[in-house]
């Protein structure tokens, strides 16, 4: 469990997916180029099994913008696209 004070530290923003690239070292990952309020970000997301690239381009998604950068299978990720799963249904959070 996290406290409410820890939750308040998250900066969740809406971003537009500008480009979707297959991750060169992973079958389930995409590299997403995002526009977050005029700033371009690269995020690695494990959503490849649920979405085709053309379904994601120009889609608005919720992103944790202030997550510490991480290298995922050799590619730097600067944020996290939020998603939810209910049984077999998997969906990115989109306004």
C-alpha positions as a printed Julia matrix, in Angstrom:
95×3 Matrix{Float64}:
  0.0     0.0     0.0
  1.13    3.55   -0.62
  0.1     6.56    1.39
 -1.96    9.42    0.0
  1.11   11.67    0.38
  3.1     9.26   -1.83
  0.28    9.23   -4.39
  0.24   13.04   -4.53
  3.84   12.95   -5.79
  2.72   11.42   -9.09
  2.41   13.83  -11.99
 -0.17   12.19  -14.27
 -0.57   13.99  -17.58
 -2.34   13.41  -20.88
 -0.08   12.72  -23.85
 -0.63   12.12  -27.56
  1.15    9.15  -29.11
  3.04   10.48  -32.14
  4.96    7.36  -33.19
  5.01    3.64  -32.39
  8.19    1.61  -32.93
  8.71   -2.13  -32.37
 11.22   -2.63  -29.54
 14.29   -4.29  -31.11
 14.93   -6.56  -28.09
 11.44   -7.56  -26.91
  8.36   -9.2   -28.43
  5.83   -7.52  -26.11
  7.15   -3.97  -26.01
  6.72   -0.84  -28.1
  8.79    2.3   -28.01
  6.34    5.19  -28.01
  7.15    8.78  -28.95
  4.79   10.98  -26.95
  3.84   14.64  -27.06
  3.24   15.79  -23.49
  2.23   19.43  -23.65
  4.65   20.28  -26.45
  7.51   18.21  -24.99
  8.51   14.99  -26.77
  9.16   11.93  -24.6
 10.16    8.36  -25.3
  8.41    5.65  -23.28
  8.73    1.88  -23.45
  5.34    0.22  -22.99
  4.33   -3.44  -22.68
  1.17   -3.07  -24.75
  2.15   -4.77  -28.0
 -0.09   -7.82  -27.51
 -3.16   -5.6   -27.05
 -2.66   -2.94  -29.76
 -1.5    -2.63  -33.35
  0.67    0.45  -34.04
 -2.02    2.1   -36.18
 -4.49    1.86  -33.27
 -2.14    3.9   -31.08
 -0.92    6.73  -33.31
 -2.68    9.99  -32.31
 -4.35    8.28  -29.32
 -4.49   10.27  -26.07
 -3.18    8.35  -23.06
 -2.54    8.97  -19.37
  1.17    9.03  -18.49
  3.11    9.18  -15.23
  5.34   12.04  -16.34
  7.7    12.32  -13.36
  8.76    8.68  -13.08
 12.51    8.17  -12.77
 13.97    7.2   -16.18
 14.67    3.49  -16.65
 16.46    1.42  -19.28
 14.15   -1.38  -20.42
 15.79   -4.07  -22.54
 18.43   -1.57  -23.66
 16.1     1.36  -24.44
 15.6     4.38  -22.16
 12.04    5.03  -20.99
 11.05    8.43  -19.59
  7.59    7.85  -18.13
  4.88    5.21  -17.91
  1.69    4.84  -19.92
 -1.09    3.83  -17.56
 -3.25    0.82  -18.41
 -5.79   -1.44  -16.75
 -6.63   -5.1   -17.09
 -9.86   -6.91  -16.27
 -9.46  -10.6   -16.9
 -8.45  -10.82  -20.54
 -9.37   -7.24  -21.45
 -6.38   -4.89  -21.45
 -6.68   -1.17  -22.18
 -4.53    1.95  -21.92
 -6.18    4.73  -19.93
 -7.44    7.29  -22.43
 -9.62   10.37  -21.89
